[in-house]
Coordinates of C-alpha atoms and ligand atoms in Angstrom, one line a residue:
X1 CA 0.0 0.0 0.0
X2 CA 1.1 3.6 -0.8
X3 CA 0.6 6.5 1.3
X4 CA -2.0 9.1 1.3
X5 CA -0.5 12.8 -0.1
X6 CA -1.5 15.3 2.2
X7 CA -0.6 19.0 1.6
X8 CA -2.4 22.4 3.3
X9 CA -2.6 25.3 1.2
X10 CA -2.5 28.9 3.0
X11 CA -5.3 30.5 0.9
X12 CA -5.5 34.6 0.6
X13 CA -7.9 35.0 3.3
X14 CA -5.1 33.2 5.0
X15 CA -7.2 30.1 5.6
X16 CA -6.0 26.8 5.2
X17 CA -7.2 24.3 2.7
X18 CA -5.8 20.8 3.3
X19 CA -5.9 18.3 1.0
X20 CA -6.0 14.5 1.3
X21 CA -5.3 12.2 -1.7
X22 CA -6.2 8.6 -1.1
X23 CA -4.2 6.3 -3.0
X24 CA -6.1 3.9 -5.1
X25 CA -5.5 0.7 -3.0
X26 CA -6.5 2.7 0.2
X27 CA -4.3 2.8 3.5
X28 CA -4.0 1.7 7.0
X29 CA -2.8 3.4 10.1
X30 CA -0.7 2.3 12.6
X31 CA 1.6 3.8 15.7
X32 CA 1.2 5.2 19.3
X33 CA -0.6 8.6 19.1
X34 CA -0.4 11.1 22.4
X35 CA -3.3 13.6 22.2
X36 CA -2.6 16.8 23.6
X37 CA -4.3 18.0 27.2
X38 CA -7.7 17.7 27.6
X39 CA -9.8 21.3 26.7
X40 CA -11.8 21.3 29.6
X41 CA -9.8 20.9 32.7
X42 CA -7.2 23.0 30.8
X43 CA -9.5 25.7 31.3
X44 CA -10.6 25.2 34.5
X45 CA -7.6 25.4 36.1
X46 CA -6.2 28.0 34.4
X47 CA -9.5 29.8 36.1
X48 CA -9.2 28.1 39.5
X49 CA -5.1 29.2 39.4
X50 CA -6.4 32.5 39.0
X51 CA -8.6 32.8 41.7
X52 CA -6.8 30.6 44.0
X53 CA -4.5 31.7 47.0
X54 CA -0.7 30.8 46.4
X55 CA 0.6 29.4 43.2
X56 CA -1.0 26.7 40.8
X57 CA 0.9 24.5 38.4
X58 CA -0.1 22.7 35.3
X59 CA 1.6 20.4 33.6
X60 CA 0.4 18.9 30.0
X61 CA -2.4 22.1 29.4
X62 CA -3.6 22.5 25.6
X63 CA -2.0 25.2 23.8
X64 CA -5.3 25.2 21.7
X65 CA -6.7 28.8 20.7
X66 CA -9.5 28.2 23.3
X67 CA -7.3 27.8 26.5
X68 CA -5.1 30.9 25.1
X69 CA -8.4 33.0 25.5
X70 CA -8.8 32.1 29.0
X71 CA -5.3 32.8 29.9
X72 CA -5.7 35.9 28.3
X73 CA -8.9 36.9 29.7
X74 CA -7.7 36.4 33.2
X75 CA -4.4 37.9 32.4
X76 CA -6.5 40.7 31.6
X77 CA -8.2 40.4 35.2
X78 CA -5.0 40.6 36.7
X79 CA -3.7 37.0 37.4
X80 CA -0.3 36.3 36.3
X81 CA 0.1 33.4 34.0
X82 CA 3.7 32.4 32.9
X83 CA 4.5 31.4 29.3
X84 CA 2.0 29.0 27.8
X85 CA 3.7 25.7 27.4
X86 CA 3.4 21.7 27.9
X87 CA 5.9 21.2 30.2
X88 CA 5.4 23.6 33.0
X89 CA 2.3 26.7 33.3
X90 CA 2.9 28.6 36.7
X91 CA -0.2 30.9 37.6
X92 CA -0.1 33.0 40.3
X93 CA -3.7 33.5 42.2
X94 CA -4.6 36.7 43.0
X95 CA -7.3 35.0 45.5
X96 CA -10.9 34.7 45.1
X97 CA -13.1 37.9 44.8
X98 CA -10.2 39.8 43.7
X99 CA -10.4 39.8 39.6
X100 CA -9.7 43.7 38.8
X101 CA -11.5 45.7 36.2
X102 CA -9.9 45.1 33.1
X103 CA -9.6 48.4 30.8
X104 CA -10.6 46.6 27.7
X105 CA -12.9 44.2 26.4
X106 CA -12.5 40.8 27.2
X107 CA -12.4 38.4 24.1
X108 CA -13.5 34.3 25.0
X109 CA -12.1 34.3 20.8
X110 CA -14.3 30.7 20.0
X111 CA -14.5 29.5 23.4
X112 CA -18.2 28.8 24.9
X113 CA -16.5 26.8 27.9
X114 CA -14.4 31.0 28.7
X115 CA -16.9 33.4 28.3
X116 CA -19.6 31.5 30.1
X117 CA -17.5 30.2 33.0
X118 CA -16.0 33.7 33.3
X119 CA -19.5 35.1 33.4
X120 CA -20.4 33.3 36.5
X121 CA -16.5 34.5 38.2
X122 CA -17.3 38.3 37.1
X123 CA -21.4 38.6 38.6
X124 CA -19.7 38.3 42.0
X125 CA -17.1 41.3 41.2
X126 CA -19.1 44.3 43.2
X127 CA -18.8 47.4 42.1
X128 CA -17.2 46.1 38.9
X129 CA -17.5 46.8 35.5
X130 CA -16.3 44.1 32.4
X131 CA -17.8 43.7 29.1
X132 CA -17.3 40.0 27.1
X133 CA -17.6 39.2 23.8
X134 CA -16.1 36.7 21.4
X135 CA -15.9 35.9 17.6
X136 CA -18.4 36.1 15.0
X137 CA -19.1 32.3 16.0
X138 CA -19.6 32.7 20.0
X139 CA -21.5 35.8 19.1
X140 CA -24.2 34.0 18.0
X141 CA -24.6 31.2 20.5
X142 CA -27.1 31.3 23.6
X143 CA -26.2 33.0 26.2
X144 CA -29.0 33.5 28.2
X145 CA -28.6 29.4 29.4
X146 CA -26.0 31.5 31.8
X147 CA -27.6 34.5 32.1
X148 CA -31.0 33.9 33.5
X149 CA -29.5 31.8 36.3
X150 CA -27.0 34.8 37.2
X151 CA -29.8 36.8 37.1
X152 CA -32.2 34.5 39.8
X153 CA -28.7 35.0 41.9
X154 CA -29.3 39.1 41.4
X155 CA -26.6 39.8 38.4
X156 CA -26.7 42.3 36.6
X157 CA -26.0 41.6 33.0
X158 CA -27.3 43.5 29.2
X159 CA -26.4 42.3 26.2
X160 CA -28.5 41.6 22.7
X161 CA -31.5 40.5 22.1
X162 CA -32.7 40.8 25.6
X163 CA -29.7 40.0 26.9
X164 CA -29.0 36.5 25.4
X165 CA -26.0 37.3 22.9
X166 CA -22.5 38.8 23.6
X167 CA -21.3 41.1 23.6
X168 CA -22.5 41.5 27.5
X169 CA -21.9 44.1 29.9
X170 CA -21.5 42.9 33.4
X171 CA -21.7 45.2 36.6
X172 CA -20.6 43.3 39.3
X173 CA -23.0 42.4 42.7
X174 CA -23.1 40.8 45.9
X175 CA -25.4 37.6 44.8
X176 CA -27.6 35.8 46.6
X177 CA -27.6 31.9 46.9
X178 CA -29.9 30.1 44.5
X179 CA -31.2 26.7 43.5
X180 CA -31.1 26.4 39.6
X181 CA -33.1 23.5 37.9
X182 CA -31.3 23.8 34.4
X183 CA -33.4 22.5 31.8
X184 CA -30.3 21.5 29.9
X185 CA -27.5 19.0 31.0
X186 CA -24.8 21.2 30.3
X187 CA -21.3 21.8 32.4
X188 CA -20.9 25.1 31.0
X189 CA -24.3 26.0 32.5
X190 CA -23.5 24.4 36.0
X191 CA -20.3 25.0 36.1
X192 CA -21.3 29.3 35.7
X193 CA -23.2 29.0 38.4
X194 CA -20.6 26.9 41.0
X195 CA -18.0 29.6 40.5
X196 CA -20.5 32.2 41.1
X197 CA -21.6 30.7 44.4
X198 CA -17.9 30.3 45.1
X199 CA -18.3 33.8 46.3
X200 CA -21.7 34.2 47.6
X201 CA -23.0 33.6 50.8
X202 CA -24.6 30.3 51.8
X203 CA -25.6 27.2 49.2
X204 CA -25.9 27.7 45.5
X205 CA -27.3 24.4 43.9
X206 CA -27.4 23.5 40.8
X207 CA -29.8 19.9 39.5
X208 CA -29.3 19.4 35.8
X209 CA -31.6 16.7 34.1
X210 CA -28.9 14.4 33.2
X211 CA -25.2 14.2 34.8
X212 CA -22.6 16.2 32.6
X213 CA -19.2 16.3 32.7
X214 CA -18.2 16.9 36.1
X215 CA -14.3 18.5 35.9
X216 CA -15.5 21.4 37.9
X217 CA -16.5 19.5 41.1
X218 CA -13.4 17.6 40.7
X219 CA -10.9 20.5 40.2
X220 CA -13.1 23.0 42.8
X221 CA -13.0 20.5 45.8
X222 CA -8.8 19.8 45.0
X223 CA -8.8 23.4 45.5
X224 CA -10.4 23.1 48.9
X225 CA -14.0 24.6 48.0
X226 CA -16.6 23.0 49.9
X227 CA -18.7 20.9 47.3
X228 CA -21.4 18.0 48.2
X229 CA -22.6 16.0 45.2
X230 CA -25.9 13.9 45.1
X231 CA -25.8 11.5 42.3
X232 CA -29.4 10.6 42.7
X233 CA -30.8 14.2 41.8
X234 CA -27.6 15.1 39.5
X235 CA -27.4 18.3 42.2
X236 CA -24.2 20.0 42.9
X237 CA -24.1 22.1 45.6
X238 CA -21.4 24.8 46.8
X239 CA -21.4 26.6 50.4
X240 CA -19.3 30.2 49.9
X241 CA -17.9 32.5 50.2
X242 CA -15.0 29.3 49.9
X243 CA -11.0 30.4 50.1
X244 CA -9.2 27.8 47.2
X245 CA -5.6 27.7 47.5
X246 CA -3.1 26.8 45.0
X247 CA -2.9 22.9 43.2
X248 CA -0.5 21.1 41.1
X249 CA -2.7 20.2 37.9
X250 CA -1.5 17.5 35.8
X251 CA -3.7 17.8 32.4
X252 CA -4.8 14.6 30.8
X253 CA -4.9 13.3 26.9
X254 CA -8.7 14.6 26.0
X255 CA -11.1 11.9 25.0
X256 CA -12.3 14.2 22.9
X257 CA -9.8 14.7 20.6
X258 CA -8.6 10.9 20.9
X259 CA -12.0 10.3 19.7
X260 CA -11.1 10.7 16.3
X261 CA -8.1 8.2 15.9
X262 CA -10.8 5.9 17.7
X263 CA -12.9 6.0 14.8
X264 CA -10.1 6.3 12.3
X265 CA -8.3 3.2 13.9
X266 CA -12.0 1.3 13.7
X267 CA -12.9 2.3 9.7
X268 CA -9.9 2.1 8.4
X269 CA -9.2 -1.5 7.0
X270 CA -5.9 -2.7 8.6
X271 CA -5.1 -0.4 11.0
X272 CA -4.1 -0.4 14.9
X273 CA -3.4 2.5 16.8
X274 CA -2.6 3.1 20.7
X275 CA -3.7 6.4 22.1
X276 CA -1.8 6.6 24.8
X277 CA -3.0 8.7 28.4
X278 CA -6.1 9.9 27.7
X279 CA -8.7 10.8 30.3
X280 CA -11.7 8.1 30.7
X281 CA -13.8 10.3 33.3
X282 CA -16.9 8.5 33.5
X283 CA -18.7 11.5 32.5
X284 CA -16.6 11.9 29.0
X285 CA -16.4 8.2 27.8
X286 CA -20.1 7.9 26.3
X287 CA -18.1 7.6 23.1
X288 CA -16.2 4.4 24.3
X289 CA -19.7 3.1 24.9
X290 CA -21.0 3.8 21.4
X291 CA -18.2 2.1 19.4
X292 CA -18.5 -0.5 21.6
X293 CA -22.4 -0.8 20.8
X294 CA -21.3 -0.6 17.0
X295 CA -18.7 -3.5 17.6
X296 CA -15.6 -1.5 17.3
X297 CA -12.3 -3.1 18.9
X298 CA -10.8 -0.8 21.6
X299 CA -9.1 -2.0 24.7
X300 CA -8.3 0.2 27.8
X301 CA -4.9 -0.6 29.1
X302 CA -2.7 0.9 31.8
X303 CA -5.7 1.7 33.5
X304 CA -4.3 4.5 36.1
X305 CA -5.7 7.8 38.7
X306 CA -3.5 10.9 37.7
X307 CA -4.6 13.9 39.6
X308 CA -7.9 13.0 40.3
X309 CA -8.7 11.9 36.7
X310 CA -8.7 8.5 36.0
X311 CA -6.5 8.1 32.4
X312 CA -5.8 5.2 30.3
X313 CA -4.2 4.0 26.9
X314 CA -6.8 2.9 24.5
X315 CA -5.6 0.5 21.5
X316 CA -7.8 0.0 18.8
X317 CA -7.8 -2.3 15.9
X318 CA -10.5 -2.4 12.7
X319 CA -13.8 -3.9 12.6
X320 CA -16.8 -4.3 10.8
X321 CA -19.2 -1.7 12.5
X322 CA -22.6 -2.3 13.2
X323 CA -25.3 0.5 13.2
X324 CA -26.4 2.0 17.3
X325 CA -29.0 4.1 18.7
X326 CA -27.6 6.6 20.7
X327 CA -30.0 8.9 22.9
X328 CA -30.9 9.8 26.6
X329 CA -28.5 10.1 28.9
X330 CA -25.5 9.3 27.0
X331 CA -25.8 12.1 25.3
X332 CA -24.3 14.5 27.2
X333 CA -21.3 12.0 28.3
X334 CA -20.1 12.0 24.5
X335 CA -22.0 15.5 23.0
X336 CA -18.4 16.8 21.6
X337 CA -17.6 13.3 19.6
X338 CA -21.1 12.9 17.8
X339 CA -19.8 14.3 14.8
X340 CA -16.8 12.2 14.4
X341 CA -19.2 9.4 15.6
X342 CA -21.5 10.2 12.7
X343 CA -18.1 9.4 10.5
X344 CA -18.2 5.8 11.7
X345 CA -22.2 5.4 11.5
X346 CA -21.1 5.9 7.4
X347 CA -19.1 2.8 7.2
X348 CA -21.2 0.8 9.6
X349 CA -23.9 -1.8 8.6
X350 CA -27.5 -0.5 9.4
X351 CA -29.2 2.6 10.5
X352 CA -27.7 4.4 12.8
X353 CA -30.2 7.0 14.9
X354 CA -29.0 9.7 17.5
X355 CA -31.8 11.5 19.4
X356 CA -31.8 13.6 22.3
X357 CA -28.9 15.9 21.1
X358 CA -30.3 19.1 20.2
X359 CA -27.5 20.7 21.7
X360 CA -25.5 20.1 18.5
X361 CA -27.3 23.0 16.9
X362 CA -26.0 25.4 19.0
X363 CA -22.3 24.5 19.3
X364 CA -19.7 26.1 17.4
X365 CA -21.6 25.1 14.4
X366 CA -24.6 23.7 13.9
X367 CA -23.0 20.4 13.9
X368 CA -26.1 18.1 12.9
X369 CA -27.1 20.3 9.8
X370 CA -23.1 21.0 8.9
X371 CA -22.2 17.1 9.1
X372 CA -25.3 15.9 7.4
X373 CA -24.6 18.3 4.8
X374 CA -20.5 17.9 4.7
X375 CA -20.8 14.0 4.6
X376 CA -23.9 14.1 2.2
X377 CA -21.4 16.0 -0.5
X378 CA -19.1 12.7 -0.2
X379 CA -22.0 10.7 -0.7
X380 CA -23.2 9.8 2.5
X381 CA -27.0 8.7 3.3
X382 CA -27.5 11.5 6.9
X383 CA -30.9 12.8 7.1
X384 CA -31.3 15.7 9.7
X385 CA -33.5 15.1 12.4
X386 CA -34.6 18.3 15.1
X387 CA -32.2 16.9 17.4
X388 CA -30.2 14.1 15.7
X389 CA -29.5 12.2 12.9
X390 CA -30.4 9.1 10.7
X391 CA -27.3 7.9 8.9
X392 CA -27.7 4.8 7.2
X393 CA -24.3 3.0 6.3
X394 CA -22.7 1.3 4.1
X395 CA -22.4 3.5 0.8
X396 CA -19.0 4.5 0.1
X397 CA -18.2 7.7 0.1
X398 CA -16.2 9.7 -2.9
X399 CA -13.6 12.8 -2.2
X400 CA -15.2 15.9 -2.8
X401 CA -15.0 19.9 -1.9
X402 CA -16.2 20.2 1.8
X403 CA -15.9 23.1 4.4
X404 CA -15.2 23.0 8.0
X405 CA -17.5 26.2 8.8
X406 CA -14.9 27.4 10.9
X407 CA -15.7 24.3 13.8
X408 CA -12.9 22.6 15.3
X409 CA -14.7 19.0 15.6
X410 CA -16.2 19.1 12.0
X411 CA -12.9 19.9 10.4
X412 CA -11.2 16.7 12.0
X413 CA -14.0 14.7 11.7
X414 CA -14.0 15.5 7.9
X415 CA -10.3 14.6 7.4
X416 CA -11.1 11.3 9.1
X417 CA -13.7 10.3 6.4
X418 CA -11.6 11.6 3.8
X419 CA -9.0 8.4 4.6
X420 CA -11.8 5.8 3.6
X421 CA -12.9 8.2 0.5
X422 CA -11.9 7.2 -2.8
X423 CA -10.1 10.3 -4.8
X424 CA -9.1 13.4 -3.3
X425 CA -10.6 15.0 -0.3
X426 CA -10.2 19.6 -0.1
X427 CA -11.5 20.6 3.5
X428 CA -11.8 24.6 3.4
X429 CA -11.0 26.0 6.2
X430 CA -9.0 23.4 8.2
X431 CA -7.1 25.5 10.3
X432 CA -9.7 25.4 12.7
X433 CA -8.7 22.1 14.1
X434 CA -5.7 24.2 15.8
X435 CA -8.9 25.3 18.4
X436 CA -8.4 22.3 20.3
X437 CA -5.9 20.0 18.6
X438 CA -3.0 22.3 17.6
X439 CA -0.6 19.3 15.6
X440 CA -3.8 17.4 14.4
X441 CA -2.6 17.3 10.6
X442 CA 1.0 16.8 11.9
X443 CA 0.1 13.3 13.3
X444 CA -2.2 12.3 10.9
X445 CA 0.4 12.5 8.3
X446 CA 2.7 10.1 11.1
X447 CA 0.8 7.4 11.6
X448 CA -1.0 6.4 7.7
X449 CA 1.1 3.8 6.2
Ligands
LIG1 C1 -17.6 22.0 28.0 C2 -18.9 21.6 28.1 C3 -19.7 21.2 26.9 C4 -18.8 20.9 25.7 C5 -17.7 21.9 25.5 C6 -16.9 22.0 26.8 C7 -17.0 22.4 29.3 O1 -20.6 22.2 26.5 O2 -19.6 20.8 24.5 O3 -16.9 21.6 24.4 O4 -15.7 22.4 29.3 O5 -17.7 22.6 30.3 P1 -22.0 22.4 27.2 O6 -21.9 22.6 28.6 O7 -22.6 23.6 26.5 O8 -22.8 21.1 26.9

């Protein structure tokens, strides 16, 4: 077998087009992959550092554009963050209520998980002033998820459209404790309102309808905040005002991004690939559980507990896929790696259906009309469903002209069908897998064969 050609042309809008030529007897993949640190806890404690007492060090953060915002935004605030790197981040807390007022805006750039976990940090700034806004993607997502819940704590926050798009203008409060009933399972959401309580006064609680990922409660209680879970009513609740001090933070692989050489290792014929120390929180590895419905081969070894995140090397080997129903409460345990999971419902046998994940819509794209329409324009069957998909498998696809929209997850997932499509592959716009996966392209290229 030869190998695929892959080349990325800088176009004059200085996007990237990247091209992927399959050679006519197709490929295989093999080698040991390490995926760079997982997006969400980067952030997180880049905000906890911050806001901590003392210093806080983090070893193996992302250097993804996202992250960057948050460091700059709370550089901005006033906490100093040393040189972003893989090896070594030192932050130095400027303690918790203590954020100053920043003379600028402060950008969030892409990042849904910055602005709206900032949001919740800022409300509790009295006598404060901060405006946020973000690109011409973030700008258009929902804000008021975070906002209203501020608000029921007695925040005082304007922005568009009655408040629900950036940019927002934020003059700080006292707040007042609250119980929110999100009607959405999402850890942005809760996780905006923990670090509000952090600072307020008695017990904020938050009960969300299905368990999301649950980095926050983690990352706040190793930072000594005082956090009570109850599993049965997915309720977190935080007493404040809480002092957090100063951690060591060792960042794993993120499941999210070693989603994609999961699927790549299962559809392409031939291959085997070990992804080595990614994070298998319970509340992230829904996507484990779907390729294992649909019959994929993926072992867990070296099963180990590195900062208070369970991590693990995951080996995978092709199969022939079977088609899954994915809905309910697995949905928000693998909401990032749908569309790269829609990528293997292509190449499995059957119809597969995912429900329950209307969420998608209102990501950094609309992920279930941009993937049905991406993978339809390589031949695909995907039909759009309000809150899903229906992708029947099993017609092959063909290398075509197809467009990230700017979304991190859709570009990769595209260059992972384009290994099992016949012909040449152009993704516009692929630089956007530098977002959370800076070096995406780079190890592609290392590990076809
Ligand atoms: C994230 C939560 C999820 C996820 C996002 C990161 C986080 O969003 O899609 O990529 O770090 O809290 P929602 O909370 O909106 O579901």
């Amino acid at each position: 077998m030869s190998a695929a050609v892959i080349t990325v042309e800088t176009q004059q809008d200085l996007s990237h087009k990247l091209i992927i030529q399959r050679p006519p007897l197709g490929l295989s993949l093999q080698g040991r992959i390490r995926v760079p640190g997982d997006k969400s806890i980067s952030h997180r404690a880049l905000m906890l550092g911050a806001i901590a007492q003392g210093e806080t060090e983090i070893q193996g953060l992302l250097l993804g554009e996202d992250p960057r915002s948050t460091a700059s935004c709370f550089q901005a605030l006033g906490a100093e963050i040393s040189e972003l790197n893989t090896e070594l981040v030192r932050v130095k807390g400027i303690g918790l209520g203590n954020l100053q007022e920043p003379v600028d805006v402060l950008n969030a750039g892409n990042s849904g998980t910055t602005l709206r976990l900032m949001l919740g940090l800022l409300a509790s700034h009295r006598g404060r002033f901060f405006t946020v806004t973000g690109d011409s993607s973030l700008r258009s997502r929902p804000m008021s998820r975070v906002v209203k819940p501020l608000q029921q704590m007695g925040a005082h926050i304007w922005g568009r459209k009655d408040n629900s798009l950036a940019p927002l203008a934020i003059q700080g409060q006292a707040l007042k404790p609250t119980h929110y009933y999100s009607p959405i399972a999402s850890a942005q959401v809760k996780s905006c309102i923990l670090l509000a309580g952090l600072a307020t006064e008695g017990k904020t609680t938050v009960t969300e309808p299905a368990l999301s990922r649950d980095h926050s409660e983690r990352m706040l209680r190793a930072f000594g905040a005082d956090l009570s879970v109850d599993p049965e009513t997915n309720s977190v609740t935080i007493t404040g005002p809480a002092q957090l001090y100063g951690q060591k933070v060792i960042v794993p692989g993120d499941i999210s991004s070693a989603a994609f050489w999961l699927v790549a290792g299962a559809i392409v014929p031939g291959s085997e690939l070990v992804v080595e120390n990614v994070g298998v929180n319970p509340t992230r590895t829904g996507i484990l559980e779907a390729l294992e419905l649909m019959g994929a081969d993926i072992q867990l070894e070296n099963q180990r507990e590195v900062a208070g995140e369970p991590v693990a090397d995951l080996r995978v080997r092709s199969s022939n896929l079977k088609s899954c129903i994915i809905a309910g409460d697995i949905v928000p345990r693998m909401i990032d790696e749908i569309p790269i999971l829609a990528v293997a419902a292509v190449f499995a046998q059957g119809t597969t259906i995912i429900r329950d994940a209307a969420e998608l819509r209102v990501k950094e794209s609309d992920r279930i009309t941009v993937m049905a329409q991406q993978l339809n324009k390589m031949g695909a069957q995907v039909t759009e469903l309000p809150d899903g998909m229906e992708i029947t498998g099993g017609t092959p696809l063909a290398g075509t002209d197809v467009d990230s929209h700017t979304d991190h997850r859709i570009a990769m997932s595209l260059a992972i069908a384009a290994l099992v499509a016949t012909g040449i592959t152009t993704i516009h716009r692929a630089e956007a897998a530098a977002i959370s996966y800076p070096g995406f392209f780079q190890s592609l290229t290392e590990i076809i064969n």
